[in-house]
Coordinates of C-alpha atoms and ligand atoms in Angstrom, one line a residue:
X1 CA 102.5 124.6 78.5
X2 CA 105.5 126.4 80.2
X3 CA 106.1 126.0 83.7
X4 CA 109.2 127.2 86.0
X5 CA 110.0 127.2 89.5
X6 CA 113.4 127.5 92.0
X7 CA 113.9 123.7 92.4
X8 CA 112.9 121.4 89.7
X9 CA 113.1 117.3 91.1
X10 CA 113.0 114.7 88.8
X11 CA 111.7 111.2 90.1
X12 CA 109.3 110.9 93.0
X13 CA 111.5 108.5 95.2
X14 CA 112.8 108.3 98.3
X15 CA 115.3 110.9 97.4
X16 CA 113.1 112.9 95.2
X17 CA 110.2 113.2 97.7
X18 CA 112.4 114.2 100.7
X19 CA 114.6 116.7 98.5
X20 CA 111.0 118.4 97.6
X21 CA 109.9 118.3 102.0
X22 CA 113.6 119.9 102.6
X23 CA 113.0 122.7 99.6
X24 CA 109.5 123.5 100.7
X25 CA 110.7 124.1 104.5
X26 CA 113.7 126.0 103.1
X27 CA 110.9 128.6 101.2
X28 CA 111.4 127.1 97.8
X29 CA 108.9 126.9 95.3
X30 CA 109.1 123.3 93.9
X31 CA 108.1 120.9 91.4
X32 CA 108.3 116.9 91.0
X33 CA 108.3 115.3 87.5
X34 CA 108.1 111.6 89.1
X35 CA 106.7 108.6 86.9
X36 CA 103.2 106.7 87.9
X37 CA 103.7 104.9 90.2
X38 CA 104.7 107.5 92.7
X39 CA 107.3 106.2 94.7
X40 CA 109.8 104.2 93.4
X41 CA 111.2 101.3 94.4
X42 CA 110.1 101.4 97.5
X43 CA 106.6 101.2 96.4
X44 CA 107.0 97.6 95.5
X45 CA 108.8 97.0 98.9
X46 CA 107.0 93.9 100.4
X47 CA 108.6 94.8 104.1
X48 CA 110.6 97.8 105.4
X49 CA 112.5 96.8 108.4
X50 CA 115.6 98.9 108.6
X51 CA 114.2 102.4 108.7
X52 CA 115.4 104.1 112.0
X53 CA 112.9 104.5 114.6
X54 CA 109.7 103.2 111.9
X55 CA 108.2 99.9 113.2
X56 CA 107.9 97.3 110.2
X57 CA 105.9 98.7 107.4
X58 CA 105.2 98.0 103.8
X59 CA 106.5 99.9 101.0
X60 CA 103.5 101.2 99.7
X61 CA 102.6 103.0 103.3
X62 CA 105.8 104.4 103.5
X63 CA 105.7 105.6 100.0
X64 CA 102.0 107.4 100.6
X65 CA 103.1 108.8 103.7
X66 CA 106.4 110.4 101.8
X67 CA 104.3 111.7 98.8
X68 CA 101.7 113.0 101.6
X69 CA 104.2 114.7 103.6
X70 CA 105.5 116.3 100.8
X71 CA 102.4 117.8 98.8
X72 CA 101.0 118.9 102.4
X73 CA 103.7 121.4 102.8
X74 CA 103.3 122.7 99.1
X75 CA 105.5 120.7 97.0
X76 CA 103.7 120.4 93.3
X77 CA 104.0 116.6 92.7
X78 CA 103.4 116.0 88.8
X79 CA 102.4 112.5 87.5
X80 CA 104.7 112.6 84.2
X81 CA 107.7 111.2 82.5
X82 CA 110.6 113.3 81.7
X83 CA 111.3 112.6 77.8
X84 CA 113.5 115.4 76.8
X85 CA 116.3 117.4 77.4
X86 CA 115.7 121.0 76.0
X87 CA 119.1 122.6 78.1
X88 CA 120.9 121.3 80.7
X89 CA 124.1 123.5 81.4
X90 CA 125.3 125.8 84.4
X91 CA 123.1 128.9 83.0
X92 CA 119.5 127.3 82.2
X93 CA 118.1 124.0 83.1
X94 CA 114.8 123.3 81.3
X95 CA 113.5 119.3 80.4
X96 CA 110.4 118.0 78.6
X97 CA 107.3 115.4 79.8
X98 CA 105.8 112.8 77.7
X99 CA 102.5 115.2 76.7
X100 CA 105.1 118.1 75.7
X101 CA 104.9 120.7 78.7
X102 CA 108.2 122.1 79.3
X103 CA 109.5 123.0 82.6
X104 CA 112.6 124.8 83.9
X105 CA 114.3 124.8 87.4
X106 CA 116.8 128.0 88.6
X107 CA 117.8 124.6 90.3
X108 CA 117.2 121.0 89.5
X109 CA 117.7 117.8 91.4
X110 CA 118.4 114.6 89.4
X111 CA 116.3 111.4 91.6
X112 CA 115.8 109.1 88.9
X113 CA 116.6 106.0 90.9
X114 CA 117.6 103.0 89.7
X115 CA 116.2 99.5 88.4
X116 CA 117.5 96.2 89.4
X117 CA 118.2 93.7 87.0
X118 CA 115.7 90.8 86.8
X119 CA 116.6 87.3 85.9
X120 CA 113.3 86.8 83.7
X121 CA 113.0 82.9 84.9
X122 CA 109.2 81.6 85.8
X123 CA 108.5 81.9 89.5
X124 CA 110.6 85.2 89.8
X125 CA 107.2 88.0 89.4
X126 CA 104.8 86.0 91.1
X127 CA 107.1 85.0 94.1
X128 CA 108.8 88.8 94.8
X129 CA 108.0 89.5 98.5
X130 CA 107.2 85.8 98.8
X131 CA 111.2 84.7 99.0
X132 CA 112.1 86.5 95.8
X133 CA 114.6 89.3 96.7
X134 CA 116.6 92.0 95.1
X135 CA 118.1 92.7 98.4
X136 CA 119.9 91.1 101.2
X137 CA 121.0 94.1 103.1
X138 CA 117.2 94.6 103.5
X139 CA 115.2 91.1 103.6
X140 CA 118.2 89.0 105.0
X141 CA 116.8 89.3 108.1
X142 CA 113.7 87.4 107.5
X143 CA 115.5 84.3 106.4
X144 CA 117.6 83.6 109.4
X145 CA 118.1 80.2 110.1
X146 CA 117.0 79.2 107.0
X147 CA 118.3 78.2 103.3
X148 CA 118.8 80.5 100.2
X149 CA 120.2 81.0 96.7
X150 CA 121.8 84.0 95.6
X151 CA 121.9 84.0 92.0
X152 CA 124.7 86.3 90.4
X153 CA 128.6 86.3 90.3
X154 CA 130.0 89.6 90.8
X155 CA 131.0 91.7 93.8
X156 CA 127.1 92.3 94.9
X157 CA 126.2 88.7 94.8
X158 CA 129.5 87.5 96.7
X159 CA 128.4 90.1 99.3
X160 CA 125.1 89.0 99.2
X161 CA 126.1 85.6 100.3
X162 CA 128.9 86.7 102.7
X163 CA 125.9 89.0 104.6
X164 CA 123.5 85.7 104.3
X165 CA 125.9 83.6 105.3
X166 CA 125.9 85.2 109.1
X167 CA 122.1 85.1 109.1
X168 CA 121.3 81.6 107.0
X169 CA 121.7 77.9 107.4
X170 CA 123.2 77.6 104.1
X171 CA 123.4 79.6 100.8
X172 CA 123.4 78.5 97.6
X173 CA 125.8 80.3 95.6
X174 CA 124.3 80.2 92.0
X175 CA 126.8 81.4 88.8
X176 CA 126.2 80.9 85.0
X177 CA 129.8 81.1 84.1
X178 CA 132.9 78.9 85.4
X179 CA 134.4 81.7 87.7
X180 CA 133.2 84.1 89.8
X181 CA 134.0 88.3 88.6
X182 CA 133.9 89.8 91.9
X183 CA 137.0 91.0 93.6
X184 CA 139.4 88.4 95.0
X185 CA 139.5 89.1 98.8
X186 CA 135.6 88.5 98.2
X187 CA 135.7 85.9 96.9
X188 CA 138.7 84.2 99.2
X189 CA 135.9 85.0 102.1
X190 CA 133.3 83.4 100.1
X191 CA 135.0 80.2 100.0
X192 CA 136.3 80.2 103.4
X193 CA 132.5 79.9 104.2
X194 CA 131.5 76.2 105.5
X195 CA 128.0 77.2 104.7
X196 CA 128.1 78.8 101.2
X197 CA 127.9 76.7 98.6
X198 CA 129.4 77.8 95.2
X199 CA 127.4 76.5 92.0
X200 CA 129.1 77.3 88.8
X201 CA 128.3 77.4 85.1
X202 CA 124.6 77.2 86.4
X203 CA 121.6 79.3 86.2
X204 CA 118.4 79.2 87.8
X205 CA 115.3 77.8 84.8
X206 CA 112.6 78.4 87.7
X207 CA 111.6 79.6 90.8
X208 CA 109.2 77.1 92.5
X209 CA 106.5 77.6 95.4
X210 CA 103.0 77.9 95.7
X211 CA 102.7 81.0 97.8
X212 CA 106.3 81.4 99.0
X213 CA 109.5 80.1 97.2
X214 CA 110.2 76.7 98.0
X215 CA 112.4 75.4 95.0
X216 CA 115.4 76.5 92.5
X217 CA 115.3 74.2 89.5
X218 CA 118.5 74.1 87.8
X219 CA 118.6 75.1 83.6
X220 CA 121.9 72.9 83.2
X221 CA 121.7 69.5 85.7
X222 CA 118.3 69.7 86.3
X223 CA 118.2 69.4 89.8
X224 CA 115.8 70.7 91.9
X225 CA 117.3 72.9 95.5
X226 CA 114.9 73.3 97.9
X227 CA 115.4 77.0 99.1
X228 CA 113.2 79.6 101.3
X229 CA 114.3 82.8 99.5
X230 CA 116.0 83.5 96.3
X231 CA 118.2 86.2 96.7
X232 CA 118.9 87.9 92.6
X233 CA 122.4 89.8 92.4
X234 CA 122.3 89.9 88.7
X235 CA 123.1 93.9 89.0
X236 CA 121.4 97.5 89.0
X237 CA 120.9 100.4 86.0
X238 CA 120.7 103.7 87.4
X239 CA 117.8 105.4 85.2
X240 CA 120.1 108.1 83.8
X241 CA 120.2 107.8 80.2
X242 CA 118.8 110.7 79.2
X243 CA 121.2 113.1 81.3
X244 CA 124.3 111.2 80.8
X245 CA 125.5 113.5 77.7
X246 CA 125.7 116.3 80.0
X247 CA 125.7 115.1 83.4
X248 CA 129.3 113.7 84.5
X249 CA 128.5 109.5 85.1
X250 CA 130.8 106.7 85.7
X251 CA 131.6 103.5 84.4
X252 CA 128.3 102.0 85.7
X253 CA 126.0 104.7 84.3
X254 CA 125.6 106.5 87.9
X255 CA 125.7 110.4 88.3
X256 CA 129.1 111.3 90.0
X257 CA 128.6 113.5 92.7
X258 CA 129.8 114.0 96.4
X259 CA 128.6 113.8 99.5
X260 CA 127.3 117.4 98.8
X261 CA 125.6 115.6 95.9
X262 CA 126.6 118.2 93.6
X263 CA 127.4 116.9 89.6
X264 CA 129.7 118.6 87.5
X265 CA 126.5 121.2 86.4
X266 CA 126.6 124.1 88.7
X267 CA 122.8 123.9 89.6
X268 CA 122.3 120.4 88.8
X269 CA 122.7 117.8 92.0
X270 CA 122.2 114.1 92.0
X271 CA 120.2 112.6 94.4
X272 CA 119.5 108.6 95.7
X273 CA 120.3 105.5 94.1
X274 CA 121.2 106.9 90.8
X275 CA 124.1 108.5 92.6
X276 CA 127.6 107.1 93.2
X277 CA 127.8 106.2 96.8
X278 CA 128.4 103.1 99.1
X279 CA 124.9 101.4 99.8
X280 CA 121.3 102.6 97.9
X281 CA 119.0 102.4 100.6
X282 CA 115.9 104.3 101.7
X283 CA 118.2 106.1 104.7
X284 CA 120.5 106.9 102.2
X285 CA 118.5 107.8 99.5
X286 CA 116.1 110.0 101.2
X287 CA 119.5 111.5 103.4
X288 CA 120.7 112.6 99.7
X289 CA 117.3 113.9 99.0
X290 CA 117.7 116.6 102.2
X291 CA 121.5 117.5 101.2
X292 CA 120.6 118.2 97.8
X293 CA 117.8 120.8 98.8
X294 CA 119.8 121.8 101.5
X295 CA 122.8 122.7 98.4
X296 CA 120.0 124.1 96.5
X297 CA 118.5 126.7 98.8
X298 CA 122.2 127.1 99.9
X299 CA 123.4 128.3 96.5
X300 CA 119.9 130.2 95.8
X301 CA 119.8 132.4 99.3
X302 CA 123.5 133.5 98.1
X303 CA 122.4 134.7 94.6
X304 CA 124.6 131.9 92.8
Ligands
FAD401 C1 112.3 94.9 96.1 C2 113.1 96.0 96.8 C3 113.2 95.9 98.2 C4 113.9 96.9 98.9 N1 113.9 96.9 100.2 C5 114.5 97.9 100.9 C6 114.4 97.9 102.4 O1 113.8 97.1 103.0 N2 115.1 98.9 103.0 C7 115.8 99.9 102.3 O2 116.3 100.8 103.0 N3 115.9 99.8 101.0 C8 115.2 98.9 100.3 N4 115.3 98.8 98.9 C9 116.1 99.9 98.2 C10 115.4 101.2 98.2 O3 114.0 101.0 97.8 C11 116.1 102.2 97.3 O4 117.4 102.4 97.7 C12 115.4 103.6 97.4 O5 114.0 103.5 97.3 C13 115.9 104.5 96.3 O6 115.2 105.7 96.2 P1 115.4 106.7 95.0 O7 114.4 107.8 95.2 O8 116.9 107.1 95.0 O9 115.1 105.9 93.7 P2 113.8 105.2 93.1 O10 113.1 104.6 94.3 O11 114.3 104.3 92.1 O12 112.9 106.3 92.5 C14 113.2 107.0 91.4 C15 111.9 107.4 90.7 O13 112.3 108.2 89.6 C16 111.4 107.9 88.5 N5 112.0 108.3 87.2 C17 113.1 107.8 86.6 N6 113.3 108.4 85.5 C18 112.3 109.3 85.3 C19 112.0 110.2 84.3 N7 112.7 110.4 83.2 N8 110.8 111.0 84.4 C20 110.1 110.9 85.6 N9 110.4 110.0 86.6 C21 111.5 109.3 86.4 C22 111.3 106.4 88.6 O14 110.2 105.8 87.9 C23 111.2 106.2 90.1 O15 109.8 106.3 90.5 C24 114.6 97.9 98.2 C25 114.6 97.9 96.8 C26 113.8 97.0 96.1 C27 113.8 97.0 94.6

């Protein structure tokens, strides 16, 4: 089957689902090629506390609200993964699903998100939302006062711990190799902190707890830390491999793109946490979705 439309969206995300709202109040025709689950990461948010002006929800609600909001005012939300790249250039933009249907966008917004690295240790599956975090900037909060890991040694997991540190009783600052990789001034602030406690050439062999984390057991000296949360800084893969041969990326794999989230594609922007930016959050990712639909309509209402 051949479908086409003015904006194309791939990924049904924070960024995806609001770029399809904005295009559908801007009089676009639109379509969303988002894998099942709808949603994205925040789908498999346990608590959503930093939203402005939303009251403490769970990921899931927030997700079904988004996808709701969106097909209400006409966006056509597909359940399919994007397989294939048929052309992608400034004159025709047209990709492939799993089951073969083809679909072109005049314009096309890249959302594809991103997926954190896991550390793949017992505990760590059963225990996310229950003191397992892949985010301090967004579950810190909940552990104030009390005692954490943060497992990881580059500039993310010295963050991590600096941002924990403020909120925490103590951190645990777990690395596998002898010497931290993040960037120096970092890592000066790290060890200036009385209550961060750097543990090198370590890694974590299990994450302990019954219904909420309790434990760290150690691979190397076999100890046992008694922790609340486990914070895992172990890093991030934007899901852009299948773009990245014509869609300008940098060193990390993420889509380069300005504020104005346009890519080096005329007619191609880059939305959310597959973008280059500062901090991939909700606010920011579903702020990128509304620029890039914004840019889209934009470049459509002046015949470009
Ligand atoms: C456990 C956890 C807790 C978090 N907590 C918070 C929080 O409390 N507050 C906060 O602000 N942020 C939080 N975040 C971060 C936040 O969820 C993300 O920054 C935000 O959701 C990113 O949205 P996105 O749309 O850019 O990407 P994503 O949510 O990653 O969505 C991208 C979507 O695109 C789909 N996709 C990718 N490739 C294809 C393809 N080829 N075909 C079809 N579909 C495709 C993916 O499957 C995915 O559904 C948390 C993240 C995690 C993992």
């Amino acid at each position: 089957m051949e479908h086409k439309t003015q904006l194309l969206v791939v990924g049904a995300g924070a960024a995806g689902l609001t770029a399809a709202l904005y295009a559908r109040r801007a009089g676009m025709d639109v379509i969303v090629l988002g894998r099942a689950p709808y949603g994205g990461q925040i789908a498999e948010t346990a608590m959503i506390e930093n939203y402005p002006a939303l009251p403490l929800t769970d990921g899931y609600t927030f997700a079904s609200a988004l996808y709701q909001q969106a097909a209400s005012l006409g966006a056509k939300l597909i359940s399919a993964e994007v397989t294939g790249v048929l052309a992608l250039s400034a004159q025709q933009r047209t990709l492939q699903t799993a089951d073969g249907s083809k679909y072109t966008g005049e314009k096309l917004v890249l959302a594809v998100g991103a997926k954190r690295r896991k550390l793949g240790c017992p505990g760590e599956e059963r225990l996310l939302g229950s003191g397992v975090s892949y985010c301090a900037s967004c579950d810190g909060a909940f552990f104030r006062g009390k005692t954490v890991a943060v497992v990881g040694g580059g500039n993310t997991a010295l963050e991590d711990a600096l941002t924990l540190s403020a909120l925490c009783e103590r951190v645990y600052l777990i690395h596998r190799r002898d010497a931290f990789r993040g960037e120096k001034y970092l890592e000066e602030a790290v060890h200036k902190k009385q209550n961060i406690q750097p543990i090198l050439q370590e890694e974590v062999a299990e994450i302990e707890g019954a219904q909420h984390v309790e434990a760290v057991r150690l691979k190397n000296r076999k100890e046992v830390l008694a922790v609340d949360g486990v914070f895992v800084a172990v890093g991030q893969e934007p899901d852009t491999a299948l773009f990245r041969a014509f869609v300008n990326c940098d060193g990390g794999g993420y889509f380069i793109a300005g504020e104005d989230c346009k890519t080096n594609l005329p007619g191609v922007f880059a939305a959310g946490d597959c973008r280059t930016k500062l901090l991939r959050q909700i606010v920011t990712a579903a702020a990128d979705g509304a620029v890039a639909a914004f840019s889209a309509s934009q470049e459509v209402q002046s015949g470009m």
